[in-house]
Short mmCIF file of C-alpha atoms in Angstrom, two decimals:
data_model
loop_
_atom_site.label_atom_id
_atom_site.label_comp_id
_atom_site.label_asym_id
_atom_site.label_seq_id
_atom_site.Cartn_x
_atom_site.Cartn_y
_atom_site.Cartn_z
CA MET A 1 -11.64 -4.14 -17.42
CA LEU A 2 -11.66 -1.60 -14.62
CA ILE A 3 -11.19 2.13 -14.96
CA GLN A 4 -8.22 2.80 -12.71
CA ALA A 5 -8.13 5.89 -10.52
CA THR A 6 -4.70 7.42 -10.99
CA PHE A 7 -4.65 10.19 -8.39
CA GLY A 8 -2.36 8.21 -6.11
CA HIS A 9 -0.21 6.59 -8.80
CA GLY A 10 1.62 9.80 -9.65
CA MET A 11 2.86 10.13 -6.11
CA LEU A 12 3.91 6.53 -5.47
CA HIS A 13 7.56 7.39 -6.06
CA LYS A 14 7.37 9.80 -3.10
CA LEU A 15 6.10 7.16 -0.67
CA GLU A 16 9.44 5.41 -0.18
CA LEU A 17 8.01 1.93 -0.67
CA SER A 18 10.28 -1.10 -0.45
CA ARG A 19 10.46 -3.46 -3.39
CA GLY A 20 8.29 -5.94 -1.47
CA ALA A 21 5.64 -3.29 -0.79
CA GLN A 22 5.66 -2.28 -4.46
CA ASP A 23 5.21 -5.91 -5.48
CA LEU A 24 2.34 -6.44 -3.03
CA LEU A 25 0.63 -3.24 -4.18
CA SER A 26 0.98 -4.37 -7.78
CA VAL A 27 -0.67 -7.72 -7.12
CA LEU A 28 -3.44 -6.05 -5.09
CA ILE A 29 -4.16 -3.74 -8.02
CA GLU A 30 -4.15 -6.71 -10.40
CA LEU A 31 -6.56 -8.82 -8.30
CA GLN A 32 -8.98 -6.15 -7.12
CA GLU A 33 -12.71 -6.22 -7.64
CA PRO A 34 -14.51 -2.99 -8.62
CA GLY A 35 -14.02 -0.48 -5.81
CA GLY A 36 -10.65 -1.89 -4.80
CA GLU A 37 -11.61 -4.91 -2.68
CA VAL A 38 -9.24 -7.88 -2.67
CA ARG A 39 -10.32 -11.11 -0.97
CA MET A 40 -7.13 -13.03 -0.40
CA SER A 41 -4.95 -13.75 2.59
CA GLN A 42 -1.63 -12.02 3.07
CA GLN A 43 0.07 -15.40 2.71
CA GLU A 44 -1.58 -16.00 -0.68
CA LEU A 45 -0.64 -12.50 -1.85
CA ALA A 46 2.95 -13.00 -0.67
CA ALA A 47 3.21 -16.31 -2.51
CA ARG A 48 2.21 -14.59 -5.76
CA VAL A 49 5.17 -12.22 -5.53
CA GLY A 50 7.64 -14.54 -3.83
CA LEU A 51 7.82 -12.88 -0.41
CA GLY A 52 8.37 -14.72 2.85
CA LYS A 53 6.02 -14.32 5.80
CA ASN A 54 8.05 -11.64 7.61
CA ALA A 55 8.82 -9.65 4.47
CA ALA A 56 5.15 -9.74 3.45
CA SER A 57 4.05 -8.60 6.90
CA THR A 58 6.49 -5.69 6.83
CA ALA A 59 5.50 -4.75 3.29
CA MET A 60 1.77 -4.85 4.05
CA ALA A 61 2.27 -2.78 7.21
CA SER A 62 4.04 -0.20 5.06
CA LEU A 63 1.11 -0.07 2.62
CA VAL A 64 -1.39 0.28 5.47
CA ASP A 65 0.71 2.94 7.26
CA ARG A 66 0.81 4.98 4.06
CA HIS A 67 -2.98 4.62 3.63
CA LEU A 68 -2.67 2.84 0.28
CA VAL A 69 -4.36 -0.26 1.64
CA LEU A 70 -7.24 -0.24 4.11
CA ARG A 71 -8.02 -3.13 6.44
CA PRO A 72 -11.69 -3.64 7.29
CA ASP A 73 -12.32 -4.46 10.95
CA ASN A 74 -12.66 -8.16 11.77
CA SER A 75 -11.58 -9.36 8.34
CA TYR A 76 -8.26 -11.11 7.94
CA ARG A 77 -8.73 -12.07 4.28
CA THR A 78 -9.91 -8.74 2.89
CA TYR A 79 -7.95 -5.69 1.81
CA ILE A 80 -9.31 -2.54 0.18
CA LEU A 81 -7.26 -0.23 -1.99
CA HIS A 82 -7.52 3.46 -1.19
CA PRO A 83 -10.19 5.03 -3.43
CA TYR A 84 -7.53 7.22 -5.06
CA ILE A 85 -5.81 4.15 -6.58
CA ALA A 86 -8.69 1.65 -6.82
CA GLY A 87 -10.39 0.59 -10.05
CA TYR A 88 -14.06 1.11 -10.92
CA GLU A 89 -16.50 -0.20 -13.52
CA THR A 90 -17.69 3.20 -14.76
CA LEU A 91 -16.51 6.80 -14.80
CA GLU A 92 -19.51 7.68 -12.66
CA ASP A 93 -18.44 5.15 -10.00
CA LEU A 94 -14.91 6.55 -10.11
CA ALA A 95 -16.07 10.16 -9.75
CA ALA A 96 -18.43 9.30 -6.88
CA ALA A 97 -15.74 7.32 -5.03
CA VAL A 98 -13.17 10.11 -5.39
CA ARG A 99 -15.66 12.74 -4.20
CA GLU A 100 -16.58 10.60 -1.19
CA ALA A 101 -12.92 9.91 -0.40
CA ALA A 102 -12.11 13.63 -0.52
CA LYS A 103 -14.92 14.33 1.96
CA ARG A 104 -13.74 11.53 4.26
CA ILE A 105 -10.14 12.77 4.13
CA GLN A 106 -11.31 16.28 4.96
CA ASN A 107 -13.35 15.12 7.97
CA GLY A 108 -10.59 12.80 9.18
CA THR A 109 -12.23 9.41 8.69
CA LEU A 110 -9.93 8.37 5.82
CA GLY A 111 -6.20 8.89 5.59
CA GLU A 112 -4.66 10.45 2.53
CA PRO A 113 -1.90 8.41 0.89
CA SER A 114 1.35 9.85 2.17
CA ALA A 115 4.89 9.03 3.17
CA PRO A 116 5.45 8.52 6.89
CA ARG A 117 6.35 11.64 8.83
CA TYR A 118 9.01 11.05 11.41
CA GLU A 119 9.73 13.33 14.35
CA THR A 120 13.35 12.46 13.71
CA ALA A 121 14.39 10.82 10.49
CA PRO A 122 15.43 7.16 10.74
CA PRO A 123 19.17 6.61 10.43
CA LYS A 124 20.50 6.12 6.96
CA ARG A 125 22.28 2.90 6.16
CA GLN A 126 25.99 3.37 6.57
CA HIS A 127 28.39 1.47 4.38
CA ARG A 128 31.40 0.28 6.30
CA GLU A 129 34.55 -1.21 4.97
CA LEU A 130 35.13 -4.85 5.84
CA ARG A 131 38.01 -5.50 8.21
CA ALA A 132 39.94 -8.70 8.63
CA VAL A 133 39.82 -10.26 12.08
CA SER A 134 42.88 -12.10 13.25
CA ASN A 135 42.63 -15.63 14.62
CA ALA A 136 44.56 -14.67 17.75
#
């Protein structure tokens, strides 16, 4: 059983994740190896949570954009959870990973989990009344 870093979990509600992104993140957390590495294709992950190809792609992009999931270069079947939400075998491993992540965030080589910042906010969904169309 892994010791789960919880720094990022307390702020997940602020990240405006879709249901699909939440489901993918959940399965990534479930399947991770110590340190947060998950070796599985996006298609396999999507199948575990019942997402189609497009929905899974959008959900994964959301997790990557928010720095919750990291994509190693030249690896299509590997995902790494941000150190602030990854699991570790020992408390020492957890403490070392969090210290290293804080240094990397400070020097700009690792993004901090955050909601997207828009120059202008995206439009909110507008609910419109249905109107009958005549067969004229």
